[in-house]
Short mmCIF file of C-alpha atoms in Angstrom, two decimals:
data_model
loop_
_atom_site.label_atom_id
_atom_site.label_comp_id
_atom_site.label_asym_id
_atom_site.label_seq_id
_atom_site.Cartn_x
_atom_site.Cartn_y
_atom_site.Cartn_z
CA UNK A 1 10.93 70.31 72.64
CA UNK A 2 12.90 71.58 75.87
CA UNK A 3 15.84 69.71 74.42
CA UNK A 4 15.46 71.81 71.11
CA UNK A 5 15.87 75.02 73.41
CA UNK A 6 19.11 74.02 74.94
CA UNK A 7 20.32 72.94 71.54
CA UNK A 8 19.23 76.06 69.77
CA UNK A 9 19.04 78.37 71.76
CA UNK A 10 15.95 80.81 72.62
CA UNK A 11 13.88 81.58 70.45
CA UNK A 12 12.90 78.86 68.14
CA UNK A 13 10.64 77.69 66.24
CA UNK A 14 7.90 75.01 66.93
CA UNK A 15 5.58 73.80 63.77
CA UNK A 16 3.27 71.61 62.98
CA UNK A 17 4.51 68.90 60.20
CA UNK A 18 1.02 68.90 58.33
CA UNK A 19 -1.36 71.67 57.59
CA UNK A 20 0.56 74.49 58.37
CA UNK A 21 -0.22 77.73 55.68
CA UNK A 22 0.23 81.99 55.72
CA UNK A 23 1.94 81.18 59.25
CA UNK A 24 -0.95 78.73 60.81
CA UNK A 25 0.95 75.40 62.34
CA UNK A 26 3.71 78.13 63.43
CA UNK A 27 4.39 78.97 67.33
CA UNK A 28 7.67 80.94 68.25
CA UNK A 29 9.12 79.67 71.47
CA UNK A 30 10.99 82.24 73.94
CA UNK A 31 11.16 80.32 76.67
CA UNK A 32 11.05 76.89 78.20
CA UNK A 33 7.37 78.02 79.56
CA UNK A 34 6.16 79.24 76.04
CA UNK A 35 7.26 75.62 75.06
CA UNK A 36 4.54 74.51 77.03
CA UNK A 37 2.33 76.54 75.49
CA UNK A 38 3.12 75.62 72.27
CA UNK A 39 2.96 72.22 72.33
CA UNK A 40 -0.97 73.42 73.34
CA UNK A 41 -1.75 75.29 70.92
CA UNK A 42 -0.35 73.13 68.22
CA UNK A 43 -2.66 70.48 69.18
CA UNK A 44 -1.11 69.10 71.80
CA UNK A 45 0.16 66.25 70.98
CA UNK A 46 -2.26 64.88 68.39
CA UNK A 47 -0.03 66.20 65.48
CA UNK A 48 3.67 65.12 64.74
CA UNK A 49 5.61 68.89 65.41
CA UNK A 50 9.40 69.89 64.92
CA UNK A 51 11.53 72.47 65.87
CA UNK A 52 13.38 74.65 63.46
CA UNK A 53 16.47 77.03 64.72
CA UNK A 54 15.02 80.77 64.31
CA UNK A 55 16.40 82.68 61.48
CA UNK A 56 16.80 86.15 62.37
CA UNK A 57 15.60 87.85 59.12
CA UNK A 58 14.56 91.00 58.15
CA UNK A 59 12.93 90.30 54.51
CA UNK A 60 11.19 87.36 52.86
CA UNK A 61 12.43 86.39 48.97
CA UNK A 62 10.63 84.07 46.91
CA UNK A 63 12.62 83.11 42.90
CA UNK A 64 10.31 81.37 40.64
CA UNK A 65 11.95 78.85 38.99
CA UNK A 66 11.11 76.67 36.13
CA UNK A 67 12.30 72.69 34.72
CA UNK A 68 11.47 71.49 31.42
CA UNK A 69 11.72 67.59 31.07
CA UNK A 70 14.54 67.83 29.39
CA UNK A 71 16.50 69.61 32.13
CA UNK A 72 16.59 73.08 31.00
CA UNK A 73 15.82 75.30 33.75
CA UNK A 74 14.87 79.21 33.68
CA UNK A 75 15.23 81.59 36.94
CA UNK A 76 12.91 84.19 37.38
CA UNK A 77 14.06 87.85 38.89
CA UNK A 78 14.21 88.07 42.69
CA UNK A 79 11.13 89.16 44.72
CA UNK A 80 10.90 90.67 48.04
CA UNK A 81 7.67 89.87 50.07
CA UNK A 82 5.41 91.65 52.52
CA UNK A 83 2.90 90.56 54.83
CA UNK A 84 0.23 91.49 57.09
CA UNK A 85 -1.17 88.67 59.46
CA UNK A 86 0.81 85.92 57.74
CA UNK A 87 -0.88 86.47 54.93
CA UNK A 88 1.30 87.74 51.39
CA UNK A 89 0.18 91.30 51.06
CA UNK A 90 2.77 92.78 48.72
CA UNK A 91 4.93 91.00 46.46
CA UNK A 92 7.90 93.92 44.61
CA UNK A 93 10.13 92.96 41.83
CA UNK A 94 13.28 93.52 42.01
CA UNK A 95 13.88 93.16 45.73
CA UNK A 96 15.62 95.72 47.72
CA UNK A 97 18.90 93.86 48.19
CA UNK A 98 22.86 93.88 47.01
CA UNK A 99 23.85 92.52 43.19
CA UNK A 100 25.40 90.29 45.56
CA UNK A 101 22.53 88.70 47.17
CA UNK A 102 20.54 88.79 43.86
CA UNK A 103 22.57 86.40 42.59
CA UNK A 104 23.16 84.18 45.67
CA UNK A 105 19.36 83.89 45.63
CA UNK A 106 18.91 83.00 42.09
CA UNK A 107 21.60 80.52 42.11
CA UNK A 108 19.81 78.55 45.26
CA UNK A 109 16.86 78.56 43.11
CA UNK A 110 18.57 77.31 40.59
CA UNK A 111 20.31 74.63 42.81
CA UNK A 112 17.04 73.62 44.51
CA UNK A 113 15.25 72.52 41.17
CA UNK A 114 18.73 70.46 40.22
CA UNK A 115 18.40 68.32 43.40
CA UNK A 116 14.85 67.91 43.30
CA UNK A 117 14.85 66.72 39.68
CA UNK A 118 11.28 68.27 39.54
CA UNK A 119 9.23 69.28 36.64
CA UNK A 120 7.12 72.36 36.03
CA UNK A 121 7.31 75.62 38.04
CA UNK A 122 8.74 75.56 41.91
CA UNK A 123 8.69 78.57 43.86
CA UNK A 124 11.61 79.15 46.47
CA UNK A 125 11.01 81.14 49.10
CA UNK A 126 13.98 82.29 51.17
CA UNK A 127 14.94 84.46 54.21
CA UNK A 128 17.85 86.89 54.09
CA UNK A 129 19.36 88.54 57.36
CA UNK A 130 20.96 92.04 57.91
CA UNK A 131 24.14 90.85 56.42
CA UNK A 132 22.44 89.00 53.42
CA UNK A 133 22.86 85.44 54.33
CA UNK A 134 19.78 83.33 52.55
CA UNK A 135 17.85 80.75 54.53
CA UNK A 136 15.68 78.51 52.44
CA UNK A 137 11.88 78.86 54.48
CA UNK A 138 9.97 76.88 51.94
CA UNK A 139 9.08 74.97 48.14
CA UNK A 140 5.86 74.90 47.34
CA UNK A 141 5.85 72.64 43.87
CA UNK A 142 3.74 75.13 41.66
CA UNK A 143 2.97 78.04 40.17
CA UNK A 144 3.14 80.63 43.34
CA UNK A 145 0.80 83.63 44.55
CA UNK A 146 4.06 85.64 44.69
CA UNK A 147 4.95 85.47 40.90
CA UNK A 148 1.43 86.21 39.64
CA UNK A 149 2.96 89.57 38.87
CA UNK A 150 5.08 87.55 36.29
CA UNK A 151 1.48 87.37 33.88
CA UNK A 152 1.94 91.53 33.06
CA UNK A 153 5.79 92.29 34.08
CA UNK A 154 7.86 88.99 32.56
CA UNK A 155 8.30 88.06 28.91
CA UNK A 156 6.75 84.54 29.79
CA UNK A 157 4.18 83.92 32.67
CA UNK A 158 4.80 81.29 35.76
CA UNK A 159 1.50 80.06 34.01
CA UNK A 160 2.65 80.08 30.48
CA UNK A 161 5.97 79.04 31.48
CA UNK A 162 4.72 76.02 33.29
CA UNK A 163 2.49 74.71 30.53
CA UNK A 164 5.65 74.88 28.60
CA UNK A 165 7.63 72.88 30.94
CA UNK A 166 5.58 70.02 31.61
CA UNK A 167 4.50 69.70 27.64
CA UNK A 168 7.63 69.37 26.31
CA UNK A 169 8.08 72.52 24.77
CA UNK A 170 11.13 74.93 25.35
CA UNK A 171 11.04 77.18 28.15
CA UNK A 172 10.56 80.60 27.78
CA UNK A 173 12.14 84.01 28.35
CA UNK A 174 12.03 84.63 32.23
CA UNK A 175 13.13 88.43 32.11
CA UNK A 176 11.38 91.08 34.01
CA UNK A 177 9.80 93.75 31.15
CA UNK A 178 9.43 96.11 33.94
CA UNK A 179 9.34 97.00 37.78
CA UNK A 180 6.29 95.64 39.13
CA UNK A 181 4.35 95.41 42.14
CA UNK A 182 1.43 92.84 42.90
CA UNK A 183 -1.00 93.13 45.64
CA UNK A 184 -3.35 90.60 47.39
CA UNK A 185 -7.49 91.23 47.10
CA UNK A 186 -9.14 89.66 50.34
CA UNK A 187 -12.34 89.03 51.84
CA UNK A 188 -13.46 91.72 53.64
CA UNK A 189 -13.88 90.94 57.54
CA UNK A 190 -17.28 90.97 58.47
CA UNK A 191 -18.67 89.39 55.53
CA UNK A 192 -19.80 86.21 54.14
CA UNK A 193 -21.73 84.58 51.74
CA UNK A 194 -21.63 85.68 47.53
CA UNK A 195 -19.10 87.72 46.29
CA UNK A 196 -19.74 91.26 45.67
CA UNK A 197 -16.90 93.55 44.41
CA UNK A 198 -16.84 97.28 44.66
CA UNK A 199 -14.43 99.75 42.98
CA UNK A 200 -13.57 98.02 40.18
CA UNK A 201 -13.89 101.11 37.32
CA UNK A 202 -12.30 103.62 39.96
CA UNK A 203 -9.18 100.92 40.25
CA UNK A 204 -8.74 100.21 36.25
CA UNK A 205 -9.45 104.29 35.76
CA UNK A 206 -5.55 104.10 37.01
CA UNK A 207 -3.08 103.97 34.55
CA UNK A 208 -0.53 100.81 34.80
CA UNK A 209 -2.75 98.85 36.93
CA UNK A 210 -4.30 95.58 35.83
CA UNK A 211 -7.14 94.18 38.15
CA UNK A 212 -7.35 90.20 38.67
CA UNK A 213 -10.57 89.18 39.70
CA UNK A 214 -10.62 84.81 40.36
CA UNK A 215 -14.09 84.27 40.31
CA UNK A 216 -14.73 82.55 43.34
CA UNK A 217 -18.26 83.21 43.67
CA UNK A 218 -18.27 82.96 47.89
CA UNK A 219 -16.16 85.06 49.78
CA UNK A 220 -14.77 84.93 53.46
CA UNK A 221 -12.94 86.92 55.54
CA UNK A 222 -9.43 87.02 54.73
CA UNK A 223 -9.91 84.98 51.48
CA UNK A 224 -7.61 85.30 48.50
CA UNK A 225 -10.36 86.28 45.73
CA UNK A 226 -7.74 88.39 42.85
CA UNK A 227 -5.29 90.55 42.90
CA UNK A 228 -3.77 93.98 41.29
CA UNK A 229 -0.52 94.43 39.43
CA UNK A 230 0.97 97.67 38.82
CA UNK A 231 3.53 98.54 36.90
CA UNK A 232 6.05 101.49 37.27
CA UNK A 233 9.57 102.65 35.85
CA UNK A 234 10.56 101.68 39.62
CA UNK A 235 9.31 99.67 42.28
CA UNK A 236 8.72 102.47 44.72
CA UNK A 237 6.59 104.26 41.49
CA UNK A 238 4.80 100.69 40.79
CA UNK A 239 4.07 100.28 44.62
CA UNK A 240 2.56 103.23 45.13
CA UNK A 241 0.30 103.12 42.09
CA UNK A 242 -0.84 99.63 43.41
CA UNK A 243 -1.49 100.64 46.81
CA UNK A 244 -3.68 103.36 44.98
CA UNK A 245 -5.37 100.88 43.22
CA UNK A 246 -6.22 98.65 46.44
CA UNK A 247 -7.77 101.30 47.90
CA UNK A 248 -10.19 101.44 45.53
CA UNK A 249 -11.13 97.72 45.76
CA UNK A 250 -13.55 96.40 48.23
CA UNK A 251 -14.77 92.64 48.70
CA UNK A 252 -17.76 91.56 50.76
CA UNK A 253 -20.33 88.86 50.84
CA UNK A 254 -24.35 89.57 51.03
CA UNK A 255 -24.23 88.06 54.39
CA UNK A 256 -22.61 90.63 57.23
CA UNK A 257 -21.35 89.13 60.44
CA UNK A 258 -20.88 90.70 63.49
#
Protein backbone atom coordinates (compact mmCIF):
# COMPACT_ATOMS: atom_id res chain seq x y z
CA UNK A 1 0.00 0.00 0.00
CA UNK A 2 2.90 2.58 0.91
CA UNK A 3 4.53 1.38 -2.28
CA UNK A 4 1.25 2.37 -4.23
CA UNK A 5 1.79 6.02 -2.77
CA UNK A 6 5.25 6.47 -4.06
CA UNK A 7 4.16 4.99 -7.35
CA UNK A 8 1.07 7.08 -7.67
CA UNK A 9 1.37 9.65 -6.04
CA UNK A 10 -0.96 11.17 -3.12
CA UNK A 11 -4.02 10.70 -3.13
CA UNK A 12 -5.12 7.32 -4.17
CA UNK A 13 -7.36 5.09 -3.94
CA UNK A 14 -7.58 1.96 -1.62
CA UNK A 15 -10.68 -0.65 -2.23
CA UNK A 16 -11.81 -3.57 -1.24
CA UNK A 17 -11.83 -6.38 -4.19
CA UNK A 18 -15.28 -7.91 -3.01
CA UNK A 19 -18.36 -6.27 -1.71
CA UNK A 20 -17.73 -2.90 -2.40
CA UNK A 21 -21.30 -0.83 -3.58
CA UNK A 22 -22.65 3.23 -3.69
CA UNK A 23 -18.89 3.89 -2.47
CA UNK A 24 -18.72 1.15 0.57
CA UNK A 25 -15.19 -0.95 0.14
CA UNK A 26 -13.78 2.68 -0.94
CA UNK A 27 -11.07 4.64 1.33
CA UNK A 28 -9.16 7.67 -0.27
CA UNK A 29 -5.59 7.75 0.89
CA UNK A 30 -3.77 11.30 1.40
CA UNK A 31 -1.08 10.28 3.11
CA UNK A 32 1.21 7.48 4.10
CA UNK A 33 -0.64 7.74 7.72
CA UNK A 34 -4.24 7.61 6.18
CA UNK A 35 -2.78 4.36 4.54
CA UNK A 36 -2.75 3.02 7.82
CA UNK A 37 -5.97 3.82 8.41
CA UNK A 38 -7.26 2.41 5.55
CA UNK A 39 -5.99 -0.75 5.55
CA UNK A 40 -8.27 -0.58 9.12
CA UNK A 41 -11.11 0.29 8.06
CA UNK A 42 -11.19 -1.95 5.07
CA UNK A 43 -10.97 -4.85 7.27
CA UNK A 44 -7.70 -4.98 7.94
CA UNK A 45 -6.33 -7.42 6.34
CA UNK A 46 -9.05 -10.06 6.19
CA UNK A 47 -10.10 -8.91 2.62
CA UNK A 48 -7.84 -8.96 -0.58
CA UNK A 49 -7.64 -4.74 -1.32
CA UNK A 50 -5.96 -2.79 -4.33
CA UNK A 51 -5.00 0.47 -5.06
CA UNK A 52 -6.29 2.43 -7.98
CA UNK A 53 -4.43 5.87 -9.19
CA UNK A 54 -7.09 8.76 -8.28
CA UNK A 55 -8.86 10.23 -11.16
CA UNK A 56 -9.37 13.76 -10.66
CA UNK A 57 -12.97 14.14 -12.00
CA UNK A 58 -15.50 16.48 -11.80
CA UNK A 59 -18.69 14.42 -13.22
CA UNK A 60 -19.75 10.78 -13.26
CA UNK A 61 -21.18 9.28 -16.92
CA UNK A 62 -22.79 6.09 -17.18
CA UNK A 63 -23.84 4.80 -21.45
CA UNK A 64 -26.13 1.93 -21.46
CA UNK A 65 -25.21 -0.30 -23.89
CA UNK A 66 -26.80 -3.28 -25.40
CA UNK A 67 -25.43 -6.92 -27.41
CA UNK A 68 -27.69 -9.11 -29.18
CA UNK A 69 -26.24 -12.70 -29.77
CA UNK A 70 -25.67 -12.05 -32.94
CA UNK A 71 -23.30 -9.13 -32.34
CA UNK A 72 -25.36 -6.20 -33.05
CA UNK A 73 -24.88 -3.70 -30.47
CA UNK A 74 -27.05 -0.42 -29.68
CA UNK A 75 -25.58 2.71 -27.54
CA UNK A 76 -27.77 4.49 -25.47
CA UNK A 77 -27.47 8.59 -25.06
CA UNK A 78 -24.92 9.79 -22.50
CA UNK A 79 -25.94 10.37 -18.84
CA UNK A 80 -24.45 12.51 -16.28
CA UNK A 81 -24.82 11.31 -12.60
CA UNK A 82 -25.31 12.88 -9.19
CA UNK A 83 -24.92 11.69 -5.84
CA UNK A 84 -25.46 12.30 -2.31
CA UNK A 85 -23.66 9.87 0.22
CA UNK A 86 -22.48 7.53 -2.52
CA UNK A 87 -25.64 6.81 -3.25
CA UNK A 88 -27.12 7.75 -7.22
CA UNK A 89 -29.45 10.60 -6.50
CA UNK A 90 -29.96 12.16 -9.92
CA UNK A 91 -29.40 10.61 -13.11
CA UNK A 92 -29.92 13.73 -16.40
CA UNK A 93 -29.99 12.83 -19.97
CA UNK A 94 -28.10 14.35 -22.08
CA UNK A 95 -25.09 15.13 -19.91
CA UNK A 96 -23.66 18.51 -19.65
CA UNK A 97 -20.55 17.92 -21.74
CA UNK A 98 -18.84 18.84 -25.39
CA UNK A 99 -20.23 16.94 -28.83
CA UNK A 100 -16.80 15.96 -28.37
CA UNK A 101 -16.91 14.03 -25.27
CA UNK A 102 -20.42 12.68 -26.16
CA UNK A 103 -19.05 10.77 -28.61
CA UNK A 104 -15.74 9.68 -26.98
CA UNK A 105 -18.06 8.25 -24.31
CA UNK A 106 -20.36 6.41 -26.50
CA UNK A 107 -17.68 4.95 -28.52
CA UNK A 108 -15.92 3.39 -25.12
CA UNK A 109 -19.23 1.96 -24.52
CA UNK A 110 -19.36 0.70 -27.56
CA UNK A 111 -15.72 -0.67 -27.37
CA UNK A 112 -16.25 -2.17 -23.89
CA UNK A 113 -19.18 -4.57 -25.00
CA UNK A 114 -16.81 -5.63 -28.24
CA UNK A 115 -14.05 -6.91 -25.87
CA UNK A 116 -16.20 -8.38 -23.43
CA UNK A 117 -18.16 -10.39 -26.02
CA UNK A 118 -21.12 -10.09 -23.50
CA UNK A 119 -24.75 -10.51 -24.02
CA UNK A 120 -27.69 -8.47 -22.81
CA UNK A 121 -27.50 -4.92 -21.39
CA UNK A 122 -23.99 -3.56 -19.71
CA UNK A 123 -23.89 -0.32 -18.17
CA UNK A 124 -20.54 1.75 -18.41
CA UNK A 125 -19.94 4.06 -16.05
CA UNK A 126 -17.12 6.54 -16.66
CA UNK A 127 -15.34 9.59 -15.12
CA UNK A 128 -14.53 12.68 -17.18
CA UNK A 129 -12.04 15.48 -15.89
CA UNK A 130 -12.03 19.31 -16.48
CA UNK A 131 -10.55 18.81 -19.85
CA UNK A 132 -12.90 15.84 -20.82
CA UNK A 133 -10.64 12.93 -20.64
CA UNK A 134 -12.94 9.61 -19.79
CA UNK A 135 -11.83 7.14 -17.14
CA UNK A 136 -13.72 3.90 -17.16
CA UNK A 137 -14.90 3.58 -13.00
CA UNK A 138 -17.03 0.54 -13.50
CA UNK A 139 -19.38 -2.44 -15.62
CA UNK A 140 -21.92 -3.68 -13.88
CA UNK A 141 -23.37 -6.63 -16.41
CA UNK A 142 -27.15 -5.54 -16.33
CA UNK A 143 -29.77 -3.48 -16.70
CA UNK A 144 -28.56 -0.24 -14.49
CA UNK A 145 -30.40 2.10 -11.84
CA UNK A 146 -29.04 4.98 -13.98
CA UNK A 147 -30.94 4.13 -17.27
CA UNK A 148 -34.30 3.43 -15.60
CA UNK A 149 -35.17 6.79 -17.09
CA UNK A 150 -34.76 4.93 -20.50
CA UNK A 151 -38.58 3.06 -19.62
CA UNK A 152 -40.46 6.82 -20.34
CA UNK A 153 -37.65 8.95 -22.34
CA UNK A 154 -36.06 6.16 -25.02
CA UNK A 155 -37.86 4.53 -27.93
CA UNK A 156 -36.88 1.04 -26.37
CA UNK A 157 -36.33 0.41 -22.54
CA UNK A 158 -32.84 -1.05 -20.94
CA UNK A 159 -35.62 -3.62 -19.88
CA UNK A 160 -37.25 -4.13 -23.16
CA UNK A 161 -34.08 -3.83 -24.87
CA UNK A 162 -32.48 -6.53 -22.85
CA UNK A 163 -35.22 -9.11 -23.25
CA UNK A 164 -34.58 -8.47 -26.85
CA UNK A 165 -30.98 -9.12 -26.70
CA UNK A 166 -30.71 -12.20 -24.91
CA UNK A 167 -33.92 -13.83 -26.92
CA UNK A 168 -32.70 -13.51 -30.10
CA UNK A 169 -34.68 -10.87 -31.36
CA UNK A 170 -33.31 -7.57 -33.02
CA UNK A 171 -32.38 -4.83 -30.90
CA UNK A 172 -34.27 -1.93 -30.66
CA UNK A 173 -34.22 1.83 -31.25
CA UNK A 174 -31.94 3.34 -28.42
CA UNK A 175 -32.81 7.13 -29.12
CA UNK A 176 -33.69 9.52 -26.42
CA UNK A 177 -37.65 10.77 -27.18
CA UNK A 178 -36.94 13.53 -24.86
CA UNK A 179 -34.77 15.28 -22.07
CA UNK A 180 -35.27 13.45 -19.00
CA UNK A 181 -34.39 13.40 -15.53
CA UNK A 182 -34.72 10.34 -13.03
CA UNK A 183 -34.54 10.56 -9.36
CA UNK A 184 -33.86 7.96 -6.58
CA UNK A 185 -36.92 7.21 -3.80
CA UNK A 186 -35.17 6.07 -0.43
CA UNK A 187 -35.95 4.90 2.87
CA UNK A 188 -36.51 7.49 5.05
CA UNK A 189 -33.86 7.62 8.04
CA UNK A 190 -35.40 6.85 11.12
CA UNK A 191 -37.62 4.24 9.98
CA UNK A 192 -38.02 0.62 9.68
CA UNK A 193 -40.21 -2.07 9.30
CA UNK A 194 -43.39 -2.08 6.33
CA UNK A 195 -43.41 0.25 3.75
CA UNK A 196 -45.63 3.15 3.93
CA UNK A 197 -45.57 5.81 1.13
CA UNK A 198 -46.83 9.31 1.43
CA UNK A 199 -47.40 11.89 -1.36
CA UNK A 200 -48.04 9.86 -4.01
CA UNK A 201 -51.38 11.88 -5.65
CA UNK A 202 -49.58 15.33 -4.82
CA UNK A 203 -46.36 13.87 -6.96
CA UNK A 204 -48.48 12.35 -10.10
CA UNK A 205 -50.85 15.76 -9.76
CA UNK A 206 -47.48 17.09 -11.68
CA UNK A 207 -47.52 17.10 -15.16
CA UNK A 208 -44.50 15.04 -16.95
CA UNK A 209 -43.71 13.10 -13.96
CA UNK A 210 -44.14 9.34 -13.77
CA UNK A 211 -43.83 7.77 -10.19
CA UNK A 212 -42.06 4.19 -9.85
CA UNK A 213 -43.01 2.52 -6.88
CA UNK A 214 -40.88 -1.34 -6.58
CA UNK A 215 -42.90 -2.90 -4.16
CA UNK A 216 -40.61 -3.91 -1.66
CA UNK A 217 -42.87 -4.30 1.12
CA UNK A 218 -39.96 -3.47 4.07
CA UNK A 219 -38.18 -0.43 3.98
CA UNK A 220 -34.79 0.80 5.55
CA UNK A 221 -33.03 3.71 5.80
CA UNK A 222 -31.39 4.66 2.73
CA UNK A 223 -33.07 1.82 0.71
CA UNK A 224 -33.73 2.07 -3.00
CA UNK A 225 -37.71 1.44 -2.94
CA UNK A 226 -38.81 3.45 -6.72
CA UNK A 227 -38.07 6.19 -8.34
CA UNK A 228 -39.53 9.40 -10.40
CA UNK A 229 -38.89 10.34 -14.00
CA UNK A 230 -39.63 13.62 -15.34
CA UNK A 231 -39.64 14.71 -18.48
CA UNK A 232 -38.96 18.28 -19.88
CA UNK A 233 -38.14 20.06 -23.33
CA UNK A 234 -34.61 20.42 -21.44
CA UNK A 235 -32.83 18.86 -18.77
CA UNK A 236 -32.67 21.86 -16.53
CA UNK A 237 -36.88 22.05 -17.18
CA UNK A 238 -37.08 18.05 -16.56
CA UNK A 239 -34.82 18.41 -13.38
CA UNK A 240 -36.58 20.79 -11.81
CA UNK A 241 -40.00 19.24 -12.34
CA UNK A 242 -38.47 16.02 -10.76
CA UNK A 243 -37.00 17.60 -7.87
CA UNK A 244 -40.69 18.98 -7.46
CA UNK A 245 -41.95 15.74 -7.60
CA UNK A 246 -39.47 14.25 -4.84
CA UNK A 247 -40.51 16.58 -2.59
CA UNK A 248 -43.68 15.37 -2.52
CA UNK A 249 -42.66 11.73 -1.86
CA UNK A 250 -42.01 10.40 1.54
CA UNK A 251 -41.00 6.69 2.57
CA UNK A 252 -41.09 5.31 6.09
CA UNK A 253 -41.60 2.06 7.86
CA UNK A 254 -44.29 1.55 10.89
CA UNK A 255 -41.37 1.04 13.09
CA UNK A 256 -39.46 4.60 14.04
CA UNK A 257 -35.93 4.41 15.31
CA UNK A 258 -34.21 6.76 17.19
Amino acid sequence: IINAGENFGYPFLLKSCTGGYDGKGNFVVHSKDEADEGFKVLGNGKLPLMAERFFPFIMELSVLACRGINGEIEVYPVAENHHIENILFETKVPAAISSETTKNAMDLAKNVMQIFDGVGMFCVEMFVDKNGNLAINEVAPRPHNSGHYTIEACITSQFEQHIRAVSGLPLGSAKLISPVSMINLLGEDGYAGKTIVFGADDCLNIKGVTLHIYGKSQTKPKRKMGHITALGKTVDEASMIAKQAYKCIKIIGEEKRG
